[in-house]
Every structure is written in C-alpha cells, then in structure tokens.
Amino acid sequence: MMETEPNYIDLSQFRMAPGFRGRSAFVVQLWWLVQDWLIRLSPQFMYGWRRFLWRLFGATLGEGVLIRPTARVTFPWKVKVGAHSWIGDNAELYSLGAIEIGENAVVSQQCYLCAGTHDHTRIDFPLVAAPIRIGDQAWLAAGCFVAPGVTIGRGAIIGARSLVLEDMPPATICAGHPAKPVKPRPAATPANPLS
C-alpha cells in the first residue's frame, strides 16, 4: 500500500474574499499607478502633494504628516496617521488590515508594517487581515518588521532591524530577533531654544 503525502496548500482554490480590499479592483489599480507615477517621482519637498494624494484615496492624515516619496502603502483607505508623524524612505505599509500610527510617531526608512497574513491551516490559503497600531511618540528605527496584529505602545522605541512578533510595551526600548523589551525609555529633555 502506497502512502500519500499530505497536502498543505492548493493555490488553485485561493479566492479573494468579497470586499477584502475595501475598494474596487479599478480603484486599487488606479492607486498603484498614482503611487508609482505621481508620488514616487515627486520631489522631496512636496510633502503637501503626497498628503493630498494619500487623502484623495482615503487615508486619514493629521496635520504636518511627512511622507517620503518612496514610502508605499497598499490600501491608503485602511491607514490613519496622527499629526506630525513621519513615514520614511522605502517604508512599506502593507495595509491588508488597518494600520494606525499615532501622533509624533516615526516609521523610519525600510520598515515593513505587515497587517495581513494567510490562514495556513486551510487548503485554500485565504488572506486574513490583522490590524497594526503604533502608539503616539513611538519610534520604529530603520528596517523593522512589524507582524500582523501587533500594537507598539506609546513612546516605545523599536531598535533597527528588529523583528516585532508581539505587542511591545509603552515607554520601553525594545530590540532583537524577535524583539524583546530591553530597558525603560527615559523622558525627553526640553529642546534647547538656542540650537
């Protein structure tokens, strides 16, 4: 008697759940064209232009948000960014689920916020959205990966190249593969008005 190997994934059975993207296929494709041609090629100083286009496609952005030209977002209508936050060069907001970034928060260059995954227990490998929340005054240093469903606490710092697979506490410096709390983050000193 021959033993058969188990099956894990049959991608011929994969189907996008109705309404998963949140907009029609036409709007999704239009956004991707706008992102590649009108945002990516925009000069560095045109922050207002990039905010306008993200908002035009449904992003909720607070006052003074700075988005670099090479930052990318999959579905802007699933993204909310608080006032005076920064999205760095080549940052990727893979917004299959909601992504919420608080006020005065920094998502540095080459960070990847992944708000979606697949159900690996099902043969049809369906997409699963899982929201990401970045607290006010948090800083994700260069090259961090934030997994689906993760919350980063207010004022947390995530060290460069960290792999964040679970929630990180507020006011804490965290780092590693996977990221773990390292030590408390001290309160900031007042700005020097003469500098």
PDB file of C-alpha atoms in Angstrom:
ATOM      1  CA  MET A   1       0.000   0.000   0.000  1.00  0.00           C
ATOM      2  CA  MET A   2       1.388   3.401  -1.057  1.00  0.00           C
ATOM      3  CA  GLU A   3       1.403   6.239   1.386  1.00  0.00           C
ATOM      4  CA  THR A   4       0.301   9.586   0.006  1.00  0.00           C
ATOM      5  CA  GLU A   5       1.920  12.787   1.093  1.00  0.00           C
ATOM      6  CA  PRO A   6      -0.325  15.308   2.861  1.00  0.00           C
ATOM      7  CA  ASN A   7      -1.458  18.446   1.077  1.00  0.00           C
ATOM      8  CA  TYR A   8      -0.858  21.846   2.650  1.00  0.00           C
ATOM      9  CA  ILE A   9      -1.772  24.469   0.063  1.00  0.00           C
ATOM     10  CA  ASP A  10      -3.682  24.351  -3.203  1.00  0.00           C
ATOM     11  CA  LEU A  11      -3.450  27.848  -4.632  1.00  0.00           C
ATOM     12  CA  SER A  12      -5.853  26.984  -7.436  1.00  0.00           C
ATOM     13  CA  GLN A  13      -8.527  27.188  -4.722  1.00  0.00           C
ATOM     14  CA  PHE A  14      -7.495  30.654  -3.475  1.00  0.00           C
ATOM     15  CA  ARG A  15     -10.171  33.335  -3.813  1.00  0.00           C
ATOM     16  CA  MET A  16     -10.116  36.915  -2.601  1.00  0.00           C
ATOM     17  CA  ALA A  17     -12.967  37.383  -0.133  1.00  0.00           C
ATOM     18  CA  PRO A  18     -15.595  39.837  -1.448  1.00  0.00           C
ATOM     19  CA  GLY A  19     -14.849  43.362  -0.236  1.00  0.00           C
ATOM     20  CA  PHE A  20     -11.469  42.402   1.277  1.00  0.00           C
ATOM     21  CA  ARG A  21      -9.611  45.218  -0.495  1.00  0.00           C
ATOM     22  CA  GLY A  22     -12.168  47.800   0.606  1.00  0.00           C
ATOM     23  CA  ARG A  23     -12.404  49.345  -2.875  1.00  0.00           C
ATOM     24  CA  SER A  24     -12.997  48.095  -6.390  1.00  0.00           C
ATOM     25  CA  ALA A  25     -10.213  46.494  -8.430  1.00  0.00           C
ATOM     26  CA  PHE A  26     -10.254  49.610 -10.641  1.00  0.00           C
ATOM     27  CA  VAL A  27      -9.583  51.959  -7.689  1.00  0.00           C
ATOM     28  CA  VAL A  28      -6.846  49.661  -6.387  1.00  0.00           C
ATOM     29  CA  GLN A  29      -5.082  49.671  -9.774  1.00  0.00           C
ATOM     30  CA  LEU A  30      -5.548  53.432 -10.127  1.00  0.00           C
ATOM     31  CA  TRP A  31      -3.970  53.953  -6.695  1.00  0.00           C
ATOM     32  CA  TRP A  32      -0.971  51.806  -7.620  1.00  0.00           C
ATOM     33  CA  LEU A  33      -0.453  53.886 -10.781  1.00  0.00           C
ATOM     34  CA  VAL A  34      -0.752  57.145  -8.830  1.00  0.00           C
ATOM     35  CA  GLN A  35       1.713  55.846  -6.263  1.00  0.00           C
ATOM     36  CA  ASP A  36       4.286  54.840  -8.891  1.00  0.00           C
ATOM     37  CA  TRP A  37       3.965  57.889 -11.148  1.00  0.00           C
ATOM     38  CA  LEU A  38       2.748  60.850  -9.100  1.00  0.00           C
ATOM     39  CA  ILE A  39       4.126  60.071  -5.649  1.00  0.00           C
ATOM     40  CA  ARG A  40       7.343  58.133  -6.168  1.00  0.00           C
ATOM     41  CA  LEU A  41       8.609  60.645  -8.741  1.00  0.00           C
ATOM     42  CA  SER A  42       7.627  63.716  -6.703  1.00  0.00           C
ATOM     43  CA  PRO A  43      10.464  65.924  -5.415  1.00  0.00           C
ATOM     44  CA  GLN A  44      11.460  65.513  -1.780  1.00  0.00           C
ATOM     45  CA  PHE A  45       9.945  68.800  -0.585  1.00  0.00           C
ATOM     46  CA  MET A  46       6.413  68.067  -1.912  1.00  0.00           C
ATOM     47  CA  TYR A  47       5.004  66.696   1.353  1.00  0.00           C
ATOM     48  CA  GLY A  48       1.715  68.537   0.845  1.00  0.00           C
ATOM     49  CA  TRP A  49       1.263  66.925  -2.576  1.00  0.00           C
ATOM     50  CA  ARG A  50       1.803  63.421  -1.166  1.00  0.00           C
ATOM     51  CA  ARG A  51      -0.573  64.100   1.742  1.00  0.00           C
ATOM     52  CA  PHE A  52      -3.164  65.315  -0.774  1.00  0.00           C
ATOM     53  CA  LEU A  53      -2.909  62.141  -2.874  1.00  0.00           C
ATOM     54  CA  TRP A  54      -2.991  59.783   0.125  1.00  0.00           C
ATOM     55  CA  ARG A  55      -6.069  61.637   1.437  1.00  0.00           C
ATOM     56  CA  LEU A  56      -7.690  61.631  -2.012  1.00  0.00           C
ATOM     57  CA  PHE A  57      -7.565  57.834  -1.862  1.00  0.00           C
ATOM     58  CA  GLY A  58      -8.989  57.672   1.656  1.00  0.00           C
ATOM     59  CA  ALA A  59      -6.078  57.853   4.102  1.00  0.00           C
ATOM     60  CA  THR A  60      -6.751  59.768   7.311  1.00  0.00           C
ATOM     61  CA  LEU A  61      -3.748  62.016   7.961  1.00  0.00           C
ATOM     62  CA  GLY A  62      -3.214  64.526  10.736  1.00  0.00           C
ATOM     63  CA  GLU A  63      -1.636  67.937  10.341  1.00  0.00           C
ATOM     64  CA  GLY A  64       2.020  68.050   9.313  1.00  0.00           C
ATOM     65  CA  VAL A  65       2.464  64.353   8.437  1.00  0.00           C
ATOM     66  CA  LEU A  66       5.665  63.876   6.416  1.00  0.00           C
ATOM     67  CA  ILE A  67       5.635  61.088   3.834  1.00  0.00           C
ATOM     68  CA  ARG A  68       8.787  60.463   1.837  1.00  0.00           C
ATOM     69  CA  PRO A  69       8.387  59.888  -1.932  1.00  0.00           C
ATOM     70  CA  THR A  70       9.471  56.235  -1.796  1.00  0.00           C
ATOM     71  CA  ALA A  71       7.163  55.253   1.083  1.00  0.00           C
ATOM     72  CA  ARG A  72       4.465  52.859  -0.121  1.00  0.00           C
ATOM     73  CA  VAL A  73       1.004  51.909   1.095  1.00  0.00           C
ATOM     74  CA  THR A  74      -1.087  49.072  -0.315  1.00  0.00           C
ATOM     75  CA  PHE A  75      -4.566  50.397   0.517  1.00  0.00           C
ATOM     76  CA  PRO A  76      -4.447  54.009   1.793  1.00  0.00           C
ATOM     77  CA  TRP A  77      -8.137  53.905   2.807  1.00  0.00           C
ATOM     78  CA  LYS A  78      -7.116  51.478   5.590  1.00  0.00           C
ATOM     79  CA  VAL A  79      -4.474  53.812   7.047  1.00  0.00           C
ATOM     80  CA  LYS A  80      -4.655  56.502   9.739  1.00  0.00           C
ATOM     81  CA  VAL A  81      -1.609  58.614  10.666  1.00  0.00           C
ATOM     82  CA  GLY A  82      -1.634  61.128  13.507  1.00  0.00           C
ATOM     83  CA  ALA A  83      -0.363  64.712  13.396  1.00  0.00           C
ATOM     84  CA  HIS A  84       3.346  65.399  12.845  1.00  0.00           C
ATOM     85  CA  SER A  85       4.299  61.771  12.244  1.00  0.00           C
ATOM     86  CA  TRP A  86       6.917  60.696   9.717  1.00  0.00           C
ATOM     87  CA  ILE A  87       6.915  57.851   7.186  1.00  0.00           C
ATOM     88  CA  GLY A  88      10.478  57.254   5.948  1.00  0.00           C
ATOM     89  CA  ASP A  89      12.069  56.295   2.649  1.00  0.00           C
ATOM     90  CA  ASN A  90      11.119  52.850   1.356  1.00  0.00           C
ATOM     91  CA  ALA A  91       8.829  52.207   4.320  1.00  0.00           C
ATOM     92  CA  GLU A  92       6.086  49.757   3.355  1.00  0.00           C
ATOM     93  CA  LEU A  93       2.613  49.888   4.873  1.00  0.00           C
ATOM     94  CA  TYR A  94       1.140  46.571   3.748  1.00  0.00           C
ATOM     95  CA  SER A  95      -2.353  47.571   4.778  1.00  0.00           C
ATOM     96  CA  LEU A  96      -4.402  44.474   4.089  1.00  0.00           C
ATOM     97  CA  GLY A  97      -5.785  45.268   7.541  1.00  0.00           C
ATOM     98  CA  ALA A  98      -5.996  48.627   9.262  1.00  0.00           C
ATOM     99  CA  ILE A  99      -2.769  50.410  10.172  1.00  0.00           C
ATOM    100  CA  GLU A 100      -2.988  53.180  12.745  1.00  0.00           C
ATOM    101  CA  ILE A 101       0.047  55.330  13.525  1.00  0.00           C
ATOM    102  CA  GLY A 102      -0.273  57.786  16.389  1.00  0.00           C
ATOM    103  CA  GLU A 103       0.834  61.412  16.675  1.00  0.00           C
ATOM    104  CA  ASN A 104       4.523  62.371  16.617  1.00  0.00           C
ATOM    105  CA  ALA A 105       5.464  58.797  15.706  1.00  0.00           C
ATOM    106  CA  VAL A 106       8.306  57.804  13.383  1.00  0.00           C
ATOM    107  CA  VAL A 107       8.287  54.878  10.970  1.00  0.00           C
ATOM    108  CA  SER A 108      11.868  55.017   9.716  1.00  0.00           C
ATOM    109  CA  GLN A 109      13.296  54.027   6.359  1.00  0.00           C
ATOM    110  CA  GLN A 110      12.784  50.463   5.137  1.00  0.00           C
ATOM    111  CA  CYS A 111      10.347  49.494   7.904  1.00  0.00           C
ATOM    112  CA  TYR A 112       7.708  46.955   6.887  1.00  0.00           C
ATOM    113  CA  LEU A 113       4.325  47.031   8.626  1.00  0.00           C
ATOM    114  CA  CYS A 114       2.511  43.834   7.594  1.00  0.00           C
ATOM    115  CA  ALA A 115      -1.196  43.991   8.520  1.00  0.00           C
ATOM    116  CA  GLY A 116      -2.161  40.774   6.793  1.00  0.00           C
ATOM    117  CA  THR A 117      -1.292  37.111   6.593  1.00  0.00           C
ATOM    118  CA  HIS A 118      -2.752  33.819   5.345  1.00  0.00           C
ATOM    119  CA  ASP A 119      -4.621  31.086   7.181  1.00  0.00           C
ATOM    120  CA  HIS A 120      -2.089  28.271   6.770  1.00  0.00           C
ATOM    121  CA  THR A 121      -4.495  25.716   8.242  1.00  0.00           C
ATOM    122  CA  ARG A 122      -6.808  25.883   5.217  1.00  0.00           C
ATOM    123  CA  ILE A 123      -6.042  24.351   1.850  1.00  0.00           C
ATOM    124  CA  ASP A 124      -7.260  27.494   0.001  1.00  0.00           C
ATOM    125  CA  PHE A 125      -4.750  29.707   1.938  1.00  0.00           C
ATOM    126  CA  PRO A 126      -7.165  32.661   2.466  1.00  0.00           C
ATOM    127  CA  LEU A 127      -5.994  36.138   3.381  1.00  0.00           C
ATOM    128  CA  VAL A 128      -6.506  37.280   6.962  1.00  0.00           C
ATOM    129  CA  ALA A 129      -6.382  40.959   7.954  1.00  0.00           C
ATOM    130  CA  ALA A 130      -4.878  41.816  11.347  1.00  0.00           C
ATOM    131  CA  PRO A 131      -4.566  45.485  12.373  1.00  0.00           C
ATOM    132  CA  ILE A 132      -1.340  47.145  13.470  1.00  0.00           C
ATOM    133  CA  ARG A 133      -1.272  50.039  15.940  1.00  0.00           C
ATOM    134  CA  ILE A 134       1.751  52.256  16.525  1.00  0.00           C
ATOM    135  CA  GLY A 135       1.327  54.450  19.604  1.00  0.00           C
ATOM    136  CA  ASP A 136       1.892  58.192  19.883  1.00  0.00           C
ATOM    137  CA  GLN A 137       5.562  59.212  20.098  1.00  0.00           C
ATOM    138  CA  ALA A 138       6.814  55.716  19.213  1.00  0.00           C
ATOM    139  CA  TRP A 139       9.878  55.320  17.008  1.00  0.00           C
ATOM    140  CA  LEU A 140      10.461  52.361  14.724  1.00  0.00           C
ATOM    141  CA  ALA A 141      14.129  52.590  13.739  1.00  0.00           C
ATOM    142  CA  ALA A 142      15.393  51.587  10.290  1.00  0.00           C
ATOM    143  CA  GLY A 143      14.400  48.258   8.824  1.00  0.00           C
ATOM    144  CA  CYS A 144      11.960  46.968  11.443  1.00  0.00           C
ATOM    145  CA  PHE A 145       9.404  44.310  10.553  1.00  0.00           C
ATOM    146  CA  VAL A 146       6.085  44.561  12.423  1.00  0.00           C
ATOM    147  CA  ALA A 147       3.912  41.449  12.215  1.00  0.00           C
ATOM    148  CA  PRO A 148       0.133  41.331  11.742  1.00  0.00           C
ATOM    149  CA  GLY A 149      -1.926  42.212  14.807  1.00  0.00           C
ATOM    150  CA  VAL A 150       0.889  43.908  16.751  1.00  0.00           C
ATOM    151  CA  THR A 151       0.499  47.004  18.934  1.00  0.00           C
ATOM    152  CA  ILE A 152       3.529  49.175  19.747  1.00  0.00           C
ATOM    153  CA  GLY A 153       2.975  51.144  22.947  1.00  0.00           C
ATOM    154  CA  ARG A 154       3.109  54.918  23.356  1.00  0.00           C
ATOM    155  CA  GLY A 155       6.680  56.213  23.382  1.00  0.00           C
ATOM    156  CA  ALA A 156       8.278  52.828  22.656  1.00  0.00           C
ATOM    157  CA  ILE A 157      11.465  52.632  20.602  1.00  0.00           C
ATOM    158  CA  ILE A 158      11.991  49.605  18.375  1.00  0.00           C
ATOM    159  CA  GLY A 159      15.666  49.115  17.525  1.00  0.00           C
ATOM    160  CA  ALA A 160      16.918  48.958  13.946  1.00  0.00           C
ATOM    161  CA  ARG A 161      16.297  45.693  12.071  1.00  0.00           C
ATOM    162  CA  SER A 162      14.112  44.312  14.858  1.00  0.00           C
ATOM    163  CA  LEU A 163      11.529  41.604  14.205  1.00  0.00           C
ATOM    164  CA  VAL A 164       8.368  42.522  16.122  1.00  0.00           C
ATOM    165  CA  LEU A 165       6.097  39.489  16.505  1.00  0.00           C
ATOM    166  CA  GLU A 166       4.156  40.525  19.615  1.00  0.00           C
ATOM    167  CA  ASP A 167       2.923  43.665  21.352  1.00  0.00           C
ATOM    168  CA  MET A 168       5.629  45.945  22.766  1.00  0.00           C
ATOM    169  CA  PRO A 169       5.061  47.937  25.971  1.00  0.00           C
ATOM    170  CA  PRO A 170       4.887  51.724  26.159  1.00  0.00           C
ATOM    171  CA  ALA A 171       7.901  53.888  27.087  1.00  0.00           C
ATOM    172  CA  THR A 172      10.298  50.976  26.534  1.00  0.00           C
ATOM    173  CA  ILE A 173      13.307  50.434  24.294  1.00  0.00           C
ATOM    174  CA  CYS A 174      12.867  47.097  22.520  1.00  0.00           C
ATOM    175  CA  ALA A 175      15.130  45.261  20.083  1.00  0.00           C
ATOM    176  CA  GLY A 176      16.082  41.905  18.652  1.00  0.00           C
ATOM    177  CA  HIS A 177      15.022  38.874  16.630  1.00  0.00           C
ATOM    178  CA  PRO A 178      12.390  38.575  17.925  1.00  0.00           C
ATOM    179  CA  ALA A 179      12.144  41.975  19.602  1.00  0.00           C
ATOM    180  CA  LYS A 180      12.011  41.995  23.398  1.00  0.00           C
ATOM    181  CA  PRO A 181      11.870  44.851  25.929  1.00  0.00           C
ATOM    182  CA  VAL A 182      15.415  45.938  26.841  1.00  0.00           C
ATOM    183  CA  LYS A 183      15.057  48.891  29.200  1.00  0.00           C
ATOM    184  CA  PRO A 184      12.756  51.814  30.013  1.00  0.00           C
ATOM    185  CA  ARG A 185      12.844  54.810  27.705  1.00  0.00           C
ATOM    186  CA  PRO A 186      13.739  57.962  29.620  1.00  0.00           C
ATOM    187  CA  ALA A 187      11.600  61.071  29.199  1.00  0.00           C
ATOM    188  CA  ALA A 188      12.992  63.523  26.657  1.00  0.00           C
ATOM    189  CA  THR A 189      14.845  66.628  27.743  1.00  0.00           C
ATOM    190  CA  PRO A 190      13.447  70.020  26.720  1.00  0.00           C
ATOM    191  CA  ALA A 191      14.639  71.436  23.387  1.00  0.00           C
ATOM    192  CA  ASN A 192      17.453  73.979  23.579  1.00  0.00           C
ATOM    193  CA  PRO A 193      15.951  77.229  22.208  1.00  0.00           C
ATOM    194  CA  LEU A 194      19.432  78.417  21.158  1.00  0.00           C
ATOM    195  CA  SER A 195      20.226  75.408  18.974  1.00  0.00           C
TER     196      SER A 195
END
